[in-house]
mmCIF file of C-alpha atoms in Angstrom:
data_model
loop_
_atom_site.group_PDB
_atom_site.id
_atom_site.type_symbol
_atom_site.label_atom_id
_atom_site.label_comp_id
_atom_site.label_asym_id
_atom_site.label_seq_id
_atom_site.Cartn_x
_atom_site.Cartn_y
_atom_site.Cartn_z
ATOM 1 C CA MET K 31 118.085 103.069 83.080
ATOM 2 C CA ALA K 32 114.867 105.001 84.623
ATOM 3 C CA LYS K 33 115.615 103.524 88.135
ATOM 4 C CA LEU K 34 119.358 104.328 88.058
ATOM 5 C CA TRP K 35 118.506 107.779 87.205
ATOM 6 C CA LYS K 36 116.172 108.301 90.384
ATOM 7 C CA ILE K 37 118.777 107.050 92.279
ATOM 8 C CA CYS K 38 121.428 109.373 91.103
ATOM 9 C CA LYS K 39 119.070 112.186 91.562
ATOM 10 C CA ARG K 40 118.240 111.282 95.314
ATOM 11 C CA VAL K 41 122.003 111.005 95.951
ATOM 12 C CA GLY K 42 122.822 114.486 93.973
ATOM 13 C CA ILE K 43 120.101 116.070 96.100
ATOM 14 C CA PHE K 44 121.462 114.567 99.724
ATOM 15 C CA LEU K 45 124.903 115.785 98.739
ATOM 16 C CA VAL K 46 123.840 119.435 97.724
ATOM 17 C CA VAL K 47 121.859 119.137 101.213
ATOM 18 C CA LEU K 48 124.852 118.231 103.227
ATOM 19 C CA PHE K 49 126.934 120.435 101.942
ATOM 20 C CA ALA K 50 124.476 123.283 102.450
ATOM 21 C CA THR K 51 123.949 122.312 105.775
ATOM 22 C CA LEU K 52 127.854 122.150 106.593
ATOM 23 C CA GLY K 53 128.419 125.764 105.092
ATOM 24 C CA PHE K 54 125.624 127.247 107.264
ATOM 25 C CA CYS K 55 127.226 125.747 110.479
ATOM 26 C CA PHE K 56 130.721 126.883 109.328
ATOM 27 C CA ALA K 57 129.284 130.417 108.764
ATOM 28 C CA VAL K 58 127.241 130.647 112.131
ATOM 29 C CA VAL K 59 130.524 129.551 113.862
ATOM 30 C CA ASP K 60 132.781 132.060 112.156
ATOM 31 C CA PHE K 61 129.993 134.976 112.993
ATOM 32 C CA PHE K 62 129.982 133.858 116.592
ATOM 33 C CA ASP K 63 133.792 133.748 116.789
ATOM 34 C CA ILE K 64 134.074 137.236 115.070
ATOM 35 C CA TYR K 65 131.324 139.046 116.361
ATOM 36 C CA LEU K 66 130.222 137.347 119.506
ATOM 37 C CA ASN K 67 132.872 135.952 121.063
ATOM 38 C CA HIS K 68 134.223 139.156 123.063
ATOM 39 C CA VAL K 69 130.306 140.376 123.757
ATOM 40 C CA VAL K 70 129.500 136.793 125.180
ATOM 41 C CA CYS K 71 132.876 136.859 127.233
ATOM 42 C CA ASP K 72 132.417 140.587 128.511
ATOM 43 C CA VAL K 73 128.882 139.640 129.739
ATOM 44 C CA ILE K 74 129.736 136.648 131.303
ATOM 45 C CA PHE K 75 132.569 138.417 133.326
ATOM 46 C CA TRP K 76 130.439 141.271 134.296
ATOM 47 C CA LEU K 77 127.736 138.756 135.538
ATOM 48 C CA PHE K 78 129.899 136.470 137.227
ATOM 49 C CA MET K 79 132.586 138.143 138.220
ATOM 50 C CA SER K 80 133.782 140.494 141.194
ATOM 51 C CA SER K 81 136.661 142.876 141.629
ATOM 52 C CA HIS K 82 138.338 143.587 144.694
ATOM 53 C CA THR K 83 140.934 146.526 144.916
ATOM 54 C CA ILE K 84 143.835 146.478 147.128
ATOM 55 C CA TYR K 85 147.038 148.929 147.184
ATOM 56 C CA GLU K 86 150.691 147.766 147.999
ATOM 57 C CA ASN K 87 153.145 150.161 148.067
ATOM 58 C CA GLY K 88 151.053 152.969 146.865
ATOM 59 C CA ARG K 89 149.893 150.928 144.070
ATOM 60 C CA GLU K 90 146.118 150.003 143.085
ATOM 61 C CA ILE K 91 145.883 146.165 142.431
ATOM 62 C CA VAL K 92 142.913 145.096 141.127
ATOM 63 C CA SER K 93 141.836 141.323 141.559
ATOM 64 C CA TYR K 94 138.849 139.096 140.251
ATOM 65 C CA GLU K 95 137.325 136.445 141.427
ATOM 66 C CA PRO K 96 134.188 134.375 140.490
ATOM 67 C CA ASP K 97 130.746 135.638 142.230
ATOM 68 C CA TRP K 98 129.752 132.228 143.458
ATOM 69 C CA GLY K 99 126.252 133.281 144.667
ATOM 70 C CA SER K 100 125.152 134.777 141.822
ATOM 71 C CA LEU K 101 126.627 131.779 139.486
ATOM 72 C CA LYS K 102 124.599 129.456 141.498
ATOM 73 C CA LEU K 103 121.548 131.594 141.047
ATOM 74 C CA PHE K 104 122.052 131.382 137.326
ATOM 75 C CA ILE K 105 122.632 128.018 137.322
ATOM 76 C CA SER K 106 119.643 127.177 139.129
ATOM 77 C CA ILE K 107 117.331 129.382 137.235
ATOM 78 C CA ALA K 108 118.950 128.177 133.837
ATOM 79 C CA PHE K 109 118.167 124.589 134.967
ATOM 80 C CA PHE K 110 114.936 125.398 136.149
ATOM 81 C CA LEU K 111 113.852 127.113 132.786
ATOM 82 C CA LEU K 112 115.559 124.325 130.833
ATOM 83 C CA MET K 113 113.616 121.812 132.741
ATOM 84 C CA PHE K 114 110.382 123.476 132.553
ATOM 85 C CA LEU K 115 110.900 124.136 128.677
ATOM 86 C CA LEU K 116 111.397 120.165 128.441
ATOM 87 C CA VAL K 117 108.398 119.336 130.389
ATOM 88 C CA PHE K 118 106.092 121.906 128.782
ATOM 89 C CA GLY K 119 107.530 121.385 125.256
ATOM 90 C CA GLY K 120 107.093 117.273 125.703
ATOM 91 C CA TRP K 121 103.559 117.962 127.152
ATOM 92 C CA LEU K 122 102.561 120.277 124.298
ATOM 93 C CA VAL K 123 104.031 118.310 121.730
ATOM 94 C CA ALA K 124 102.207 115.046 123.363
ATOM 95 C CA GLY K 125 98.927 117.054 123.481
ATOM 96 C CA ILE K 126 99.039 118.122 120.090
ATOM 97 C CA ALA K 127 99.952 114.532 118.695
ATOM 98 C CA GLY K 128 97.163 113.125 120.664
ATOM 99 C CA ASN K 129 94.690 115.302 119.214
ATOM 100 C CA ILE K 130 95.706 114.569 115.904
ATOM 101 C CA GLN K 131 95.466 111.126 116.737
ATOM 102 C CA LYS K 132 91.875 111.935 118.195
ATOM 103 C CA ARG K 133 90.892 113.465 115.071
ATOM 104 C CA LYS K 134 92.524 111.101 112.521
ATOM 105 C CA LEU K 135 90.592 108.016 114.937
ATOM 106 C CA GLY K 136 87.418 109.964 114.838
ATOM 107 C CA ARG K 137 87.440 110.656 111.176
ATOM 108 C CA GLU K 138 88.107 106.706 110.618
ATOM 109 C CA LEU K 139 85.444 106.130 112.928
ATOM 110 C CA GLU K 140 83.018 108.214 111.377
ATOM 111 C CA LYS K 141 83.964 106.551 107.854
ATOM 112 C CA ILE K 142 83.410 103.102 109.224
ATOM 113 C CA LYS K 143 79.940 104.108 111.180
ATOM 114 C CA ALA K 144 78.932 105.776 107.884
ATOM 115 C CA GLU K 145 79.943 102.745 105.843
ATOM 116 C CA ASN K 146 78.208 100.406 108.187
ATOM 117 C CA GLN K 147 75.053 102.452 108.259
ATOM 118 C CA HIS K 148 75.206 102.631 104.032
ATOM 119 C CA ARG K 149 75.136 98.855 104.449
ATOM 120 C CA GLU K 150 72.547 98.543 106.822
ATOM 121 C CA LEU K 151 70.614 100.694 104.563
ATOM 122 C CA LEU K 152 71.229 98.685 101.536
ATOM 123 C CA LEU K 153 70.631 95.338 103.577
ATOM 124 C CA GLN K 154 67.229 96.753 104.838
ATOM 125 C CA ALA K 155 66.402 98.075 101.376
ATOM 126 C CA GLU K 156 67.303 94.797 99.692
ATOM 127 C CA ALA K 157 65.186 92.996 102.445
ATOM 128 C CA GLN K 158 62.202 95.078 101.704
ATOM 129 C CA GLN K 159 62.223 94.366 97.725
ATOM 130 C CA LYS K 160 62.862 90.782 98.645
ATOM 131 C CA ASN K 161 59.701 90.557 100.794
ATOM 132 C CA ASP K 162 57.750 93.180 98.332
ATOM 133 C CA LEU K 163 58.703 91.073 95.520
ATOM 134 C CA ILE K 164 57.728 87.709 97.587
ATOM 135 C CA THR K 165 54.265 89.477 98.117
ATOM 136 C CA TYR K 166 53.881 90.388 94.385
ATOM 137 C CA LEU K 167 54.695 86.952 93.274
ATOM 138 C CA ALA K 168 52.656 85.083 96.024
ATOM 139 C CA HIS K 169 49.848 87.553 94.423
ATOM 140 C CA ASP K 170 50.695 86.621 90.746
ATOM 141 C CA LEU K 171 50.621 83.303 91.465
ATOM 142 C CA LYS K 172 46.704 83.220 92.224
ATOM 143 C CA THR K 173 45.852 84.384 88.644
ATOM 144 C CA PRO K 174 47.312 81.542 86.220
ATOM 145 C CA LEU K 175 46.042 79.163 88.973
ATOM 146 C CA ALA K 176 42.768 80.461 89.205
ATOM 147 C CA SER K 177 42.702 80.194 85.288
ATOM 148 C CA VAL K 178 43.995 76.708 84.886
ATOM 149 C CA ILE K 179 41.773 75.327 87.415
ATOM 150 C CA GLY K 180 39.069 77.191 86.004
ATOM 151 C CA TYR K 181 39.248 76.050 82.394
ATOM 152 C CA LEU K 182 40.241 72.707 83.695
ATOM 153 C CA SER K 183 37.248 72.504 85.563
ATOM 154 C CA LEU K 184 35.032 73.667 82.221
ATOM 155 C CA LEU K 185 36.674 70.752 80.403
ATOM 156 C CA ASP K 186 36.166 68.252 82.968
ATOM 157 C CA GLU K 187 32.275 69.441 83.706
ATOM 158 C CA THR K 188 31.282 69.542 79.974
ATOM 159 C CA PRO K 189 32.637 66.797 78.095
ATOM 160 C CA ASP K 190 30.675 67.374 75.090
ATOM 161 C CA ILE K 191 32.033 70.537 74.658
ATOM 162 C CA PRO K 192 32.638 71.707 70.923
ATOM 163 C CA ARG K 193 36.330 70.957 69.509
ATOM 164 C CA GLU K 194 37.605 74.403 68.866
ATOM 165 C CA GLN K 195 36.407 75.592 72.333
ATOM 166 C CA ARG K 196 38.052 72.531 73.794
ATOM 167 C CA GLU K 197 41.377 73.314 71.773
ATOM 168 C CA LYS K 198 41.162 77.227 73.130
ATOM 169 C CA TYR K 199 40.762 76.199 76.900
ATOM 170 C CA THR K 200 43.647 73.530 76.574
ATOM 171 C CA ARG K 201 45.671 76.477 74.716
ATOM 172 C CA VAL K 202 44.844 79.083 77.449
ATOM 173 C CA SER K 203 45.352 76.420 80.447
ATOM 174 C CA LEU K 204 48.799 75.322 78.974
ATOM 175 C CA ASP K 205 49.868 79.165 78.843
ATOM 176 C CA LYS K 206 48.885 79.768 82.213
ATOM 177 C CA ALA K 207 50.321 76.780 83.486
ATOM 178 C CA PHE K 208 53.627 78.166 81.693
ATOM 179 C CA ARG K 209 53.292 81.316 83.421
ATOM 180 C CA LEU K 210 52.904 79.436 86.808
ATOM 181 C CA GLU K 211 56.073 77.543 86.142
ATOM 182 C CA GLN K 212 57.823 80.675 85.647
ATOM 183 C CA LEU K 213 56.634 82.284 88.840
ATOM 184 C CA ILE K 214 57.592 79.295 90.677
ATOM 185 C CA TYR K 215 61.026 79.426 89.066
ATOM 186 C CA GLU K 216 61.219 82.960 90.413
ATOM 187 C CA PHE K 217 60.285 81.993 93.858
ATOM 188 C CA PHE K 218 63.325 79.538 94.018
ATOM 189 C CA ASP K 219 65.652 82.220 92.358
ATOM 190 C CA ILE K 220 64.629 84.653 95.374
ATOM 191 C CA THR K 221 64.992 82.094 98.127
ATOM 192 C CA ARG K 222 68.121 80.455 96.902
ATOM 193 C CA PHE K 223 70.183 83.275 95.714
ATOM 194 C CA ASN K 224 71.624 84.577 98.769
ATOM 195 C CA LEU K 225 72.617 80.871 99.880
ATOM 196 C CA GLN K 226 73.943 79.551 96.457
ATOM 197 C CA GLN K 227 77.656 79.421 95.881
ATOM 198 C CA ILE K 228 78.566 79.147 92.136
ATOM 199 C CA VAL K 229 80.663 76.287 91.473
ATOM 200 C CA LEU K 230 81.773 75.364 87.992
ATOM 201 C CA ASN K 231 81.723 72.311 86.051
ATOM 202 C CA ARG K 232 84.081 73.253 83.222
ATOM 203 C CA GLY K 233 84.124 71.554 79.645
ATOM 204 C CA ASN K 234 84.288 72.265 75.939
ATOM 205 C CA VAL K 235 81.474 74.795 75.079
ATOM 206 C CA HIS K 236 80.387 75.127 71.556
ATOM 207 C CA ILE K 237 79.344 78.809 71.366
ATOM 208 C CA ARG K 238 77.259 79.199 68.341
ATOM 209 C CA LEU K 239 75.575 75.499 69.000
ATOM 210 C CA LEU K 240 74.471 77.157 72.522
ATOM 211 C CA LEU K 241 73.136 80.437 71.143
ATOM 212 C CA GLU K 242 71.401 78.727 68.366
ATOM 213 C CA GLN K 243 69.503 76.580 71.044
ATOM 214 C CA LEU K 244 68.561 79.635 72.945
ATOM 215 C CA ALA K 245 67.517 81.114 70.103
ATOM 216 C CA GLU K 246 65.019 78.197 69.154
ATOM 217 C CA GLU K 247 63.545 78.149 72.819
ATOM 218 C CA PHE K 248 62.566 81.830 72.307
ATOM 219 C CA TYR K 249 60.799 81.105 68.975
ATOM 220 C CA PRO K 250 57.370 80.838 70.515
ATOM 221 C CA MET K 251 57.599 84.231 72.589
ATOM 222 C CA VAL K 252 59.140 86.577 69.538
ATOM 223 C CA GLU K 253 57.350 85.002 66.834
ATOM 224 C CA PRO K 254 53.757 86.702 67.824
ATOM 225 C CA ASP K 255 55.479 90.081 67.889
ATOM 226 C CA GLY K 256 57.151 89.551 64.692
ATOM 227 C CA LYS K 257 60.432 89.619 66.231
ATOM 228 C CA ARG K 258 63.573 87.768 64.953
ATOM 229 C CA ILE K 259 66.683 86.443 66.808
ATOM 230 C CA LEU K 260 69.752 86.226 64.701
ATOM 231 C CA VAL K 261 72.858 84.194 65.790
ATOM 232 C CA GLU K 262 76.446 85.443 64.385
ATOM 233 C CA ALA K 263 79.195 83.393 65.526
ATOM 234 C CA PRO K 264 82.025 81.056 63.894
ATOM 235 C CA GLU K 265 81.347 77.508 63.843
ATOM 236 C CA GLU K 266 84.786 76.461 65.358
ATOM 237 C CA LEU K 267 84.501 78.972 68.219
ATOM 238 C CA LEU K 268 84.831 76.896 71.484
ATOM 239 C CA TYR K 269 85.122 78.009 75.057
ATOM 240 C CA TRP K 270 86.193 75.984 78.323
ATOM 241 C CA GLY K 271 83.694 76.711 80.870
ATOM 242 C CA ASP K 272 80.572 75.382 82.688
ATOM 243 C CA GLY K 273 77.929 75.286 79.670
ATOM 244 C CA ASP K 274 74.724 74.813 81.829
ATOM 245 C CA LYS K 275 75.536 78.177 83.717
ATOM 246 C CA LEU K 276 76.652 80.383 80.734
ATOM 247 C CA ALA K 277 73.352 79.162 79.159
ATOM 248 C CA ARG K 278 71.595 80.655 81.832
ATOM 249 C CA VAL K 279 73.778 83.902 81.651
ATOM 250 C CA PHE K 280 72.739 84.102 77.811
ATOM 251 C CA ASN K 281 69.180 83.250 78.188
ATOM 252 C CA ASN K 282 68.773 85.767 81.452
ATOM 253 C CA ILE K 283 70.270 88.504 78.613
ATOM 254 C CA LEU K 284 68.219 87.368 75.922
ATOM 255 C CA LYS K 285 64.879 87.284 78.118
ATOM 256 C CA ASN K 286 65.566 90.869 78.801
ATOM 257 C CA ALA K 287 66.100 91.644 75.287
ATOM 258 C CA VAL K 288 63.080 90.071 74.168
ATOM 259 C CA ALA K 289 61.005 91.900 76.996
ATOM 260 C CA TYR K 290 62.027 95.380 76.058
ATOM 261 C CA SER K 291 62.501 95.363 72.574
ATOM 262 C CA TYR K 292 60.028 96.796 69.971
ATOM 263 C CA PRO K 293 58.016 94.385 67.672
ATOM 264 C CA HIS K 294 58.872 93.603 64.448
ATOM 265 C CA THR K 295 62.567 94.108 65.268
ATOM 266 C CA GLU K 296 65.785 91.921 65.106
ATOM 267 C CA ILE K 297 67.587 90.893 68.300
ATOM 268 C CA CYS K 298 71.321 89.842 67.279
ATOM 269 C CA LEU K 299 73.260 87.445 69.432
ATOM 270 C CA LYS K 300 77.239 87.981 68.300
ATOM 271 C CA ALA K 301 79.943 86.103 69.601
ATOM 272 C CA TYR K 302 83.526 86.297 68.610
ATOM 273 C CA GLN K 303 86.986 86.036 69.717
ATOM 274 C CA GLU K 304 89.153 89.270 70.697
ATOM 275 C CA ASP K 305 92.838 89.087 71.729
ATOM 276 C CA LYS K 306 92.205 86.574 74.608
ATOM 277 C CA HIS K 307 89.000 87.045 75.467
ATOM 278 C CA LEU K 308 85.661 85.589 74.126
ATOM 279 C CA VAL K 309 83.108 88.337 73.151
ATOM 280 C CA VAL K 310 79.393 87.734 73.583
ATOM 281 C CA SER K 311 77.225 90.552 72.892
ATOM 282 C CA CYS K 312 73.377 90.816 72.586
ATOM 283 C CA THR K 313 71.866 93.826 70.557
ATOM 284 C CA ASN K 314 68.445 94.518 70.507
ATOM 285 C CA GLN K 315 66.006 97.801 69.551
ATOM 286 C CA GLY K 316 63.942 99.588 72.113
ATOM 287 C CA ASP K 317 63.463 102.141 74.303
ATOM 288 C CA PRO K 318 66.970 103.232 76.069
ATOM 289 C CA ILE K 319 67.699 102.536 79.642
ATOM 290 C CA PRO K 320 68.266 105.793 81.238
ATOM 291 C CA GLU K 321 71.649 106.599 82.293
ATOM 292 C CA GLN K 322 71.313 106.405 86.087
ATOM 293 C CA LYS K 323 69.466 103.050 85.811
ATOM 294 C CA LEU K 324 72.896 101.504 83.762
ATOM 295 C CA GLN K 325 74.672 101.550 87.331
ATOM 296 C CA THR K 326 71.985 99.528 89.090
ATOM 297 C CA ILE K 327 70.994 97.313 86.671
ATOM 298 C CA PHE K 328 72.899 94.386 87.653
ATOM 299 C CA GLU K 329 71.827 94.884 91.188
ATOM 300 C CA LYS K 330 69.650 92.187 93.077
ATOM 301 C CA PHE K 331 66.082 92.421 92.766
ATOM 302 C CA TYR K 332 66.172 95.458 90.791
ATOM 303 C CA ARG K 333 63.941 95.447 87.910
ATOM 304 C CA LEU K 334 63.595 97.843 84.939
ATOM 305 C CA ASP K 335 60.256 98.281 85.037
ATOM 306 C CA THR K 336 59.366 99.350 88.639
ATOM 307 C CA ALA K 337 55.619 98.780 87.762
ATOM 308 C CA ARG K 338 54.729 95.269 88.821
ATOM 309 C CA SER K 339 53.601 93.466 85.433
ATOM 310 C CA THR K 340 52.995 90.004 85.314
ATOM 311 C CA LYS K 341 53.584 89.605 81.542
ATOM 312 C CA THR K 342 57.361 91.000 81.856
ATOM 313 C CA GLY K 343 58.024 91.738 85.291
ATOM 314 C CA GLY K 344 60.535 89.255 86.966
ATOM 315 C CA SER K 345 61.988 88.739 90.094
ATOM 316 C CA GLY K 346 65.166 91.325 89.365
ATOM 317 C CA LEU K 347 67.668 88.517 89.754
ATOM 318 C CA GLY K 348 68.278 87.512 86.441
ATOM 319 C CA LEU K 349 70.817 90.000 85.370
ATOM 320 C CA ALA K 350 72.350 90.011 88.918
ATOM 321 C CA ILE K 351 72.680 86.082 88.650
ATOM 322 C CA ALA K 352 74.208 86.568 85.229
ATOM 323 C CA ARG K 353 76.623 89.063 86.466
ATOM 324 C CA GLU K 354 77.841 86.483 89.541
ATOM 325 C CA ILE K 355 78.488 83.814 86.971
ATOM 326 C CA VAL K 356 80.423 85.751 84.534
ATOM 327 C CA LYS K 357 82.516 86.623 87.527
ATOM 328 C CA ALA K 358 82.925 83.166 88.513
ATOM 329 C CA HIS K 359 84.306 82.754 85.126
ATOM 330 C CA ARG K 360 86.635 85.679 85.809
ATOM 331 C CA GLY K 361 84.846 87.872 83.012
ATOM 332 C CA THR K 362 82.774 91.060 83.105
ATOM 333 C CA ILE K 363 79.401 91.897 81.848
ATOM 334 C CA GLN K 364 78.488 95.607 80.888
ATOM 335 C CA VAL K 365 75.489 96.931 79.311
ATOM 336 C CA ALA K 366 75.251 100.473 76.855
ATOM 337 C CA SER K 367 72.052 102.196 75.718
ATOM 338 C CA ASP K 368 71.388 105.015 73.372
ATOM 339 C CA ARG K 369 68.275 105.810 71.443
ATOM 340 C CA GLU K 370 68.726 102.986 68.508
ATOM 341 C CA HIS K 371 69.837 100.034 70.583
ATOM 342 C CA THR K 372 70.783 98.278 73.648
ATOM 343 C CA VAL K 373 73.783 96.163 74.018
ATOM 344 C CA PHE K 374 74.702 93.634 76.322
ATOM 345 C CA THR K 375 78.117 92.533 76.090
ATOM 346 C CA VAL K 376 79.728 89.479 77.943
ATOM 347 C CA MET K 377 83.796 89.295 77.985
ATOM 348 C CA LEU K 378 85.338 85.929 79.039
ATOM 349 C CA PRO K 379 88.889 85.332 79.332
ATOM 350 C CA LEU K 380 90.233 82.489 77.215
ATOM 351 C CA GLU K 381 92.116 79.549 79.031
ATOM 352 C CA ASP K 382 95.115 78.435 77.440
#
């Protein structure tokens, strides 16, 4: 109905313009016929006709004949002016059109140039961040490696060391070995991120079981600080996706929540179905993320704590990789933060 109304409206406007144009033309013709006809004819007669007076039988007879010289001169001048106007007008119009096209093309080229420069700056900044992170991680590798070698050397050189001290050295060595393993994984993330093509191996994923397994894996990290990870999800909630890659998404989000949450607080993993989407949220209590950083937190090599920290600092790829995996599932990932909570929300479309 709306489309038919638009068509009728356009036809009405066209008819109004058509009749208005015809009326104007008729008015101009009538004006010319009534007011200008005699004037124009008199001017033409005066310019291009010459009179001759003769006398016959005492009568004065006036005859008129065209002044062909004046007529030819007028036609030549008129033709010259017409050709001049046509050529000059065409040249002027072509020049104006060319200048407009040049300005438009110039603006487009400037826009493309600015975009290319911006892209190059981003690539340079990303390359610099990558090089800095590799340098930092290479430096950080030395510390846990030296500790592992040092404590294992003590255990090897002093076989009669007291049991309590041996257990302490073993525990420290194991902690440093875990840290060394984490740094090596971060090296792999940095070197293969740009070369990695995400291929999904879909299957039925039991969401609650997946989140509970992740919570159990993080228990040794949260228990010393008095933190708790709560999982809220229906038992029957299933999703058709790549379980391993989704585990990596929620692992990276949970790792971020654990690193930046306050001691003795709860981290809530909640999953539910909303319309035709699976929604998984991770809520923690910690310092709010500044508004300007919320726009870049999912960028490659971005780290929330710009100061290098061997305890919480990573490669800055965790959330970027999470976003790419979510996009491969045709979903979205968002973050919101205020003074009380920081919430990461993943929305994944449910397949029929």
